[in-house]
mmCIF file of C-alpha atoms in Angstrom:
data_model
loop_
_atom_site.group_PDB
_atom_site.id
_atom_site.type_symbol
_atom_site.label_atom_id
_atom_site.label_comp_id
_atom_site.label_asym_id
_atom_site.label_seq_id
_atom_site.Cartn_x
_atom_site.Cartn_y
_atom_site.Cartn_z
ATOM 1 C CA MET U 111 -15.348 67.211 179.631
ATOM 2 C CA HIS U 112 -15.854 70.983 179.358
ATOM 3 C CA LEU U 113 -17.829 72.344 176.447
ATOM 4 C CA ALA U 114 -14.807 74.273 175.038
ATOM 5 C CA ASN U 115 -12.586 71.169 175.129
ATOM 6 C CA ARG U 116 -15.320 69.085 173.528
ATOM 7 C CA SER U 117 -15.619 71.654 170.678
ATOM 8 C CA LEU U 118 -11.888 71.558 170.163
ATOM 9 C CA VAL U 119 -11.827 67.757 169.982
ATOM 10 C CA THR U 120 -14.716 67.797 167.562
ATOM 11 C CA ALA U 121 -12.880 70.234 165.284
ATOM 12 C CA LEU U 122 -9.719 68.173 165.374
ATOM 13 C CA CYS U 123 -11.571 64.973 164.486
ATOM 14 C CA SER U 124 -13.328 66.717 161.572
ATOM 15 C CA ALA U 125 -9.967 67.903 160.291
ATOM 16 C CA VAL U 126 -8.498 64.409 160.504
ATOM 17 C CA ALA U 127 -11.446 62.942 158.747
ATOM 18 C CA LEU U 128 -11.259 65.527 155.970
ATOM 19 C CA CYS U 129 -7.511 64.883 155.531
ATOM 20 C CA ALA U 130 -8.114 61.130 155.285
ATOM 21 C CA ALA U 131 -10.864 61.601 152.776
ATOM 22 C CA LEU U 132 -8.731 63.929 150.615
ATOM 23 C CA THR U 133 -5.786 61.543 150.824
ATOM 24 C CA GLY U 134 -7.980 58.676 149.748
ATOM 25 C CA CYS U 135 -9.164 60.557 146.705
ATOM 26 C CA ALA U 136 -5.757 61.912 145.760
ATOM 27 C CA PRO U 137 -3.608 60.038 143.218
ATOM 28 C CA GLN U 138 -1.407 57.520 144.986
ATOM 29 C CA ALA U 139 2.099 56.485 143.967
ATOM 30 C CA GLU U 140 1.848 53.255 141.948
ATOM 31 C CA GLU U 141 3.056 50.163 143.639
ATOM 32 C CA LYS U 142 6.005 48.787 141.775
ATOM 33 C CA ALA U 143 4.992 45.854 139.551
ATOM 34 C CA PRO U 144 6.794 42.561 140.192
ATOM 35 C CA ASP U 145 9.766 41.903 137.934
ATOM 36 C CA ARG U 146 8.165 39.395 135.589
ATOM 37 C CA ALA U 147 11.409 38.695 133.785
ATOM 38 C CA ALA U 148 13.199 37.933 137.057
ATOM 39 C CA GLY U 149 10.268 35.862 138.223
ATOM 40 C CA ALA U 150 10.259 33.841 135.023
ATOM 41 C CA THR U 151 14.040 33.236 135.385
ATOM 42 C CA ALA U 152 13.595 32.055 138.941
ATOM 43 C CA SER U 153 10.628 29.811 138.169
ATOM 44 C CA CYS U 154 12.580 28.133 135.332
ATOM 45 C CA ALA U 155 15.665 27.516 137.379
ATOM 46 C CA PRO U 156 17.097 24.153 136.181
ATOM 47 C CA GLY U 157 15.667 21.243 138.039
ATOM 48 C CA LYS U 158 13.752 23.474 140.424
ATOM 49 C CA LEU U 159 10.400 23.942 138.685
ATOM 50 C CA ALA U 160 7.172 23.773 140.631
ATOM 51 C CA THR U 161 6.380 20.310 139.371
ATOM 52 C CA ARG U 162 3.809 17.845 140.685
ATOM 53 C CA ALA U 163 6.531 15.924 142.520
ATOM 54 C CA THR U 164 9.505 17.805 143.904
ATOM 55 C CA GLY U 165 12.629 17.080 141.900
ATOM 56 C CA LYS U 166 10.673 15.016 139.380
ATOM 57 C CA LEU U 167 9.118 15.756 135.950
ATOM 58 C CA THR U 168 5.905 13.818 135.263
ATOM 59 C CA VAL U 169 5.246 13.216 131.590
ATOM 60 C CA GLY U 170 1.900 11.816 130.312
ATOM 61 C CA THR U 171 1.254 9.716 127.187
ATOM 62 C CA ASP U 172 -1.241 7.105 126.031
ATOM 63 C CA LYS U 173 -0.975 3.321 126.013
ATOM 64 C CA PRO U 174 -0.266 1.643 123.694
ATOM 65 C CA ALA U 175 2.487 4.066 122.778
ATOM 66 C CA TYR U 176 2.808 3.685 119.020
ATOM 67 C CA ALA U 177 5.910 3.680 116.779
ATOM 68 C CA PRO U 178 7.549 5.706 115.319
ATOM 69 C CA TRP U 179 6.735 8.091 118.224
ATOM 70 C CA PHE U 180 7.775 5.486 120.710
ATOM 71 C CA SER U 181 9.394 2.062 120.558
ATOM 72 C CA ASP U 182 8.270 -1.333 121.982
ATOM 73 C CA ASP U 183 5.361 0.366 123.692
ATOM 74 C CA GLU U 184 7.744 1.668 126.349
ATOM 75 C CA PRO U 185 7.955 5.487 126.622
ATOM 76 C CA SER U 186 10.703 5.345 129.219
ATOM 77 C CA ASN U 187 13.347 3.711 126.964
ATOM 78 C CA GLY U 188 14.210 6.981 125.153
ATOM 79 C CA LYS U 189 13.544 5.394 121.771
ATOM 80 C CA GLY U 190 11.100 6.844 119.236
ATOM 81 C CA PHE U 191 10.721 10.503 118.340
ATOM 82 C CA GLU U 192 8.425 11.635 121.136
ATOM 83 C CA SER U 193 10.202 9.698 123.844
ATOM 84 C CA ALA U 194 13.502 11.292 122.721
ATOM 85 C CA VAL U 195 11.870 14.753 122.582
ATOM 86 C CA ALA U 196 10.478 14.347 126.101
ATOM 87 C CA TYR U 197 13.859 13.507 127.517
ATOM 88 C CA ALA U 198 15.510 16.374 125.574
ATOM 89 C CA VAL U 199 12.939 18.822 126.942
ATOM 90 C CA ALA U 200 13.501 17.398 130.476
ATOM 91 C CA LYS U 201 17.275 17.833 130.110
ATOM 92 C CA GLU U 202 16.809 21.461 128.905
ATOM 93 C CA LEU U 203 14.646 22.040 132.008
ATOM 94 C CA GLY U 204 17.374 20.576 134.264
ATOM 95 C CA TYR U 205 15.939 17.096 134.867
ATOM 96 C CA ASP U 206 18.089 13.981 134.274
ATOM 97 C CA ARG U 207 16.565 10.889 132.728
ATOM 98 C CA ASP U 208 16.051 9.215 136.135
ATOM 99 C CA ALA U 209 14.029 12.202 137.274
ATOM 100 C CA VAL U 210 11.415 11.731 134.526
ATOM 101 C CA VAL U 211 8.244 9.788 135.648
ATOM 102 C CA TRP U 212 5.791 8.547 132.952
ATOM 103 C CA GLN U 213 2.040 8.728 133.536
ATOM 104 C CA HIS U 214 -0.480 6.813 131.461
ATOM 105 C CA THR U 215 -2.938 9.388 130.043
ATOM 106 C CA PRO U 216 -5.579 8.420 127.397
ATOM 107 C CA PHE U 217 -5.388 10.621 124.293
ATOM 108 C CA ASN U 218 -8.673 12.387 124.769
ATOM 109 C CA SER U 219 -8.081 12.977 128.466
ATOM 110 C CA ALA U 220 -4.894 14.852 127.794
ATOM 111 C CA PHE U 221 -6.692 17.886 126.373
ATOM 112 C CA ALA U 222 -10.059 17.472 128.124
ATOM 113 C CA PRO U 223 -11.044 20.074 130.768
ATOM 114 C CA GLY U 224 -9.942 19.436 134.344
ATOM 115 C CA ALA U 225 -6.876 19.009 136.495
ATOM 116 C CA LYS U 226 -4.016 16.946 135.061
ATOM 117 C CA LYS U 227 -1.846 14.229 136.546
ATOM 118 C CA PHE U 228 1.137 15.253 134.495
ATOM 119 C CA ASP U 229 3.502 18.255 134.210
ATOM 120 C CA PHE U 230 3.184 17.957 130.404
ATOM 121 C CA ASP U 231 1.796 15.393 127.993
ATOM 122 C CA ILE U 232 3.385 14.294 124.731
ATOM 123 C CA ASN U 233 1.127 12.247 122.391
ATOM 124 C CA GLN U 234 0.786 13.700 118.929
ATOM 125 C CA VAL U 235 -1.691 16.300 120.126
ATOM 126 C CA SER U 236 -2.202 19.025 117.538
ATOM 127 C CA ILE U 237 -2.383 22.608 118.811
ATOM 128 C CA SER U 238 -5.760 24.138 118.129
ATOM 129 C CA GLU U 239 -7.767 27.170 119.387
ATOM 130 C CA GLU U 240 -10.618 24.843 120.431
ATOM 131 C CA ARG U 241 -8.275 22.748 122.633
ATOM 132 C CA LYS U 242 -6.667 25.890 124.054
ATOM 133 C CA LYS U 243 -9.979 26.597 125.796
ATOM 134 C CA ALA U 244 -9.299 23.667 128.099
ATOM 135 C CA VAL U 245 -5.505 23.241 128.242
ATOM 136 C CA ALA U 246 -2.264 25.142 127.568
ATOM 137 C CA PHE U 247 0.267 24.224 124.872
ATOM 138 C CA SER U 248 3.984 24.590 124.500
ATOM 139 C CA SER U 249 5.516 25.867 121.289
ATOM 140 C CA GLY U 250 5.096 23.306 118.492
ATOM 141 C CA TYR U 251 7.773 20.578 118.424
ATOM 142 C CA TYR U 252 6.764 18.969 115.122
ATOM 143 C CA ASP U 253 5.119 20.280 111.914
ATOM 144 C CA VAL U 254 2.699 17.592 110.745
ATOM 145 C CA ARG U 255 0.608 16.646 107.777
ATOM 146 C CA GLN U 256 -2.281 14.247 107.622
ATOM 147 C CA ALA U 257 -2.231 11.272 105.186
ATOM 148 C CA VAL U 258 -4.482 8.628 103.750
ATOM 149 C CA VAL U 259 -3.700 4.908 104.106
ATOM 150 C CA ALA U 260 -5.592 2.316 102.060
ATOM 151 C CA LEU U 261 -5.304 -1.333 101.150
ATOM 152 C CA LYS U 262 -3.677 -1.660 97.763
ATOM 153 C CA SER U 263 -6.717 -3.582 96.564
ATOM 154 C CA SER U 264 -9.138 -0.839 97.713
ATOM 155 C CA LYS U 265 -10.764 1.665 95.396
ATOM 156 C CA ALA U 266 -9.392 4.338 97.738
ATOM 157 C CA ALA U 267 -5.865 3.420 96.663
ATOM 158 C CA LYS U 268 -6.524 5.013 93.259
ATOM 159 C CA ALA U 269 -7.424 8.436 94.732
ATOM 160 C CA LYS U 270 -5.537 11.313 93.275
ATOM 161 C CA SER U 271 -7.464 14.172 94.794
ATOM 162 C CA VAL U 272 -9.665 15.036 97.787
ATOM 163 C CA ALA U 273 -12.701 14.677 95.550
ATOM 164 C CA ASP U 274 -11.744 11.086 94.795
ATOM 165 C CA LEU U 275 -12.250 10.266 98.530
ATOM 166 C CA LYS U 276 -15.839 11.432 98.755
ATOM 167 C CA ASP U 277 -17.307 8.076 97.787
ATOM 168 C CA VAL U 278 -15.132 5.756 99.928
ATOM 169 C CA LYS U 279 -15.573 4.641 103.495
ATOM 170 C CA LEU U 280 -13.075 6.485 105.697
ATOM 171 C CA GLY U 281 -12.113 6.031 109.351
ATOM 172 C CA ALA U 282 -9.999 7.838 111.994
ATOM 173 C CA GLN U 283 -9.385 7.982 115.740
ATOM 174 C CA VAL U 284 -11.889 10.015 117.777
ATOM 175 C CA GLY U 285 -10.823 13.504 118.844
ATOM 176 C CA THR U 286 -8.031 13.792 116.258
ATOM 177 C CA THR U 287 -7.308 16.307 113.553
ATOM 178 C CA SER U 288 -7.243 13.250 111.239
ATOM 179 C CA LEU U 289 -11.016 12.975 111.815
ATOM 180 C CA ASP U 290 -11.400 16.782 111.388
ATOM 181 C CA PHE U 291 -9.768 16.475 107.938
ATOM 182 C CA ILE U 292 -12.358 13.856 106.924
ATOM 183 C CA THR U 293 -15.369 15.730 108.145
ATOM 184 C CA ASP U 294 -14.304 19.288 107.340
ATOM 185 C CA LEU U 295 -12.195 18.838 104.136
ATOM 186 C CA VAL U 296 -13.234 15.579 102.427
ATOM 187 C CA LYS U 297 -16.870 15.730 103.552
ATOM 188 C CA PRO U 298 -17.550 12.162 102.345
ATOM 189 C CA GLY U 299 -20.995 10.982 101.290
ATOM 190 C CA GLU U 300 -20.842 8.248 103.944
ATOM 191 C CA LYS U 301 -20.396 9.066 107.654
ATOM 192 C CA PRO U 302 -16.781 8.187 108.672
ATOM 193 C CA ALA U 303 -16.077 5.351 111.058
ATOM 194 C CA VAL U 304 -14.747 6.617 114.415
ATOM 195 C CA TYR U 305 -12.408 4.563 116.651
ATOM 196 C CA GLN U 306 -11.284 4.948 120.212
ATOM 197 C CA ARG U 307 -7.721 4.095 119.317
ATOM 198 C CA ASN U 308 -5.595 3.948 116.159
ATOM 199 C CA ASP U 309 -5.034 0.175 116.506
ATOM 200 C CA PHE U 310 -8.801 -0.306 116.165
ATOM 201 C CA ALA U 311 -8.748 1.788 113.007
ATOM 202 C CA LYS U 312 -5.906 -0.294 111.683
ATOM 203 C CA SER U 313 -7.802 -3.504 112.363
ATOM 204 C CA ALA U 314 -10.834 -2.127 110.565
ATOM 205 C CA LEU U 315 -8.498 -1.355 107.563
ATOM 206 C CA LYS U 316 -7.079 -4.805 107.561
ATOM 207 C CA THR U 317 -10.520 -6.488 107.611
ATOM 208 C CA GLY U 318 -11.937 -4.214 104.972
ATOM 209 C CA GLN U 319 -14.482 -2.535 107.258
ATOM 210 C CA VAL U 320 -13.229 0.798 105.885
ATOM 211 C CA ASP U 321 -11.645 1.623 102.589
ATOM 212 C CA ALA U 322 -9.015 3.920 104.111
ATOM 213 C CA ILE U 323 -7.978 5.580 107.299
ATOM 214 C CA VAL U 324 -6.485 9.024 107.966
ATOM 215 C CA VAL U 325 -3.464 9.388 110.283
ATOM 216 C CA ASP U 326 -0.425 11.660 110.480
ATOM 217 C CA LEU U 327 2.157 11.097 107.813
ATOM 218 C CA PRO U 328 4.935 9.412 109.897
ATOM 219 C CA THR U 329 2.354 7.025 111.348
ATOM 220 C CA ALA U 330 1.057 6.351 107.834
ATOM 221 C CA PHE U 331 4.548 5.204 106.639
ATOM 222 C CA TYR U 332 5.018 3.092 109.752
ATOM 223 C CA ILE U 333 1.641 1.354 109.257
ATOM 224 C CA THR U 334 2.443 0.484 105.647
ATOM 225 C CA GLY U 335 6.060 -0.442 106.306
ATOM 226 C CA ALA U 336 5.747 -2.537 109.474
ATOM 227 C CA GLU U 337 2.135 -3.295 110.372
ATOM 228 C CA VAL U 338 -0.108 -3.535 107.292
ATOM 229 C CA PRO U 339 2.219 -4.263 104.340
ATOM 230 C CA GLU U 340 -0.779 -4.869 102.115
ATOM 231 C CA ALA U 341 -1.630 -1.127 102.528
ATOM 232 C CA GLU U 342 -0.032 1.921 100.994
ATOM 233 C CA VAL U 343 0.148 5.665 101.591
ATOM 234 C CA VAL U 344 -2.216 7.051 99.001
ATOM 235 C CA GLY U 345 -1.218 10.653 99.593
ATOM 236 C CA GLN U 346 -1.055 13.532 102.061
ATOM 237 C CA PHE U 347 -3.315 16.540 102.546
ATOM 238 C CA ALA U 348 -1.934 20.017 101.783
ATOM 239 C CA ASP U 349 -1.228 22.322 104.682
ATOM 240 C CA SER U 350 -4.259 24.215 105.894
ATOM 241 C CA PRO U 351 -4.294 27.929 105.052
ATOM 242 C CA GLY U 352 -2.400 29.972 107.644
ATOM 243 C CA ASP U 353 -0.164 28.451 110.300
ATOM 244 C CA PRO U 354 0.928 24.801 109.724
ATOM 245 C CA GLU U 355 -0.552 22.093 111.974
ATOM 246 C CA GLN U 356 1.855 21.369 114.849
ATOM 247 C CA PHE U 357 2.091 18.933 117.686
ATOM 248 C CA GLY U 358 2.560 20.612 121.099
ATOM 249 C CA LEU U 359 3.250 19.538 124.598
ATOM 250 C CA VAL U 360 0.010 19.721 126.611
ATOM 251 C CA LEU U 361 -0.104 21.365 130.033
ATOM 252 C CA ASP U 362 -2.755 22.207 132.577
ATOM 253 C CA LYS U 363 -4.666 25.381 131.611
ATOM 254 C CA GLU U 364 -3.240 27.232 134.619
ATOM 255 C CA SER U 365 0.192 25.637 134.623
ATOM 256 C CA ALA U 366 3.046 27.846 135.788
ATOM 257 C CA LEU U 367 5.399 25.746 133.694
ATOM 258 C CA THR U 368 4.069 26.646 130.229
ATOM 259 C CA SER U 369 6.583 29.452 129.526
ATOM 260 C CA CYS U 370 9.435 27.284 130.816
ATOM 261 C CA VAL U 371 8.464 24.291 128.690
ATOM 262 C CA SER U 372 7.911 26.469 125.590
ATOM 263 C CA GLY U 373 11.348 28.018 126.178
ATOM 264 C CA ALA U 374 12.881 24.526 126.267
ATOM 265 C CA VAL U 375 11.178 23.525 122.987
ATOM 266 C CA ASP U 376 12.273 26.770 121.318
ATOM 267 C CA ALA U 377 15.860 26.141 122.395
ATOM 268 C CA LEU U 378 15.794 22.641 121.051
ATOM 269 C CA ARG U 379 14.465 23.882 117.712
ATOM 270 C CA LYS U 380 17.056 26.663 117.545
ATOM 271 C CA ASP U 381 20.089 24.453 118.297
ATOM 272 C CA GLY U 382 18.944 21.786 115.809
ATOM 273 C CA THR U 383 18.089 19.092 118.300
ATOM 274 C CA LEU U 384 14.502 18.702 117.091
ATOM 275 C CA ALA U 385 15.610 18.443 113.447
ATOM 276 C CA ALA U 386 18.209 15.798 114.411
ATOM 277 C CA LEU U 387 15.706 13.742 116.332
ATOM 278 C CA GLU U 388 13.226 13.977 113.487
ATOM 279 C CA LYS U 389 15.866 12.757 111.053
ATOM 280 C CA GLU U 390 16.806 9.915 113.378
ATOM 281 C CA TRP U 391 13.324 8.618 114.189
ATOM 282 C CA LEU U 392 11.050 9.876 111.418
ATOM 283 C CA SER U 393 13.365 9.470 108.398
ATOM 284 C CA ASP U 394 10.932 6.971 106.838
ATOM 285 C CA ALA U 395 8.257 9.574 106.651
ATOM 286 C CA LEU U 396 9.139 10.537 103.108
ATOM 287 C CA ASP U 397 7.199 12.725 100.788
ATOM 288 C CA ALA U 398 3.892 11.427 99.538
ATOM 289 C CA PRO U 399 1.733 12.777 96.718
ATOM 290 C CA VAL U 400 -0.373 15.781 97.767
ATOM 291 C CA LEU U 401 -4.113 15.282 97.428
ATOM 292 C CA LYS U 402 -5.573 18.512 96.109
#
């Protein structure tokens, strides 16, 4: 190549490089952001969610599945408040009853860190900021209060206030807000008894190993009405300051279904379905004295 031509090529290359550099530094037209609203609508298309099994909705819950949340320890029969809610949510999402698959999930495993074997779990799991670090929650489907159940012959049965519970032996299921109420609100003089399952706590109550146990209010009325007739609901705790305690459906932390499931719960609350199911299945959970 001649020297003159070589100089010309060099000059052209330098110009191209300079142009590229300037273009790279210059403001670029913003790439259009994806239409989130349209994407959400598409991802929530009835019966076409990105579920674990195509065309199926996998719902987790513990075993035994206690009344009044379930009936006859059989989540799939549609009886009991949470079984009915699960099927109502499924229908709202576009899944018929025969498309719902139940998956046994121990209570503590539902909101523990790690991948889940369900699309959502329903098992009286209270929404909390601590649990949100490991899992996602739907909107709340039930506003709950905690209650104290004691044998009628127990000294705990005479309690009229939170202070009256400080000197009694209390028990609750591990990992529950019931246990949190004991440790954080009552702060009893004796360390509370902690049980892996509620039926163990009930057995301890029956045999006098504890003076009283703390459970959610509907469960408290069921225990005294059907399981331990020699016990009574002593009272309920007042709502915590701020937002009320609520049960929520549990989803994997990164689940793409969370907004869809929350939308379904919100729709069921708005059209009165949740209130109707609560009246049908939890009507025995009447008012109890408030322990202040």
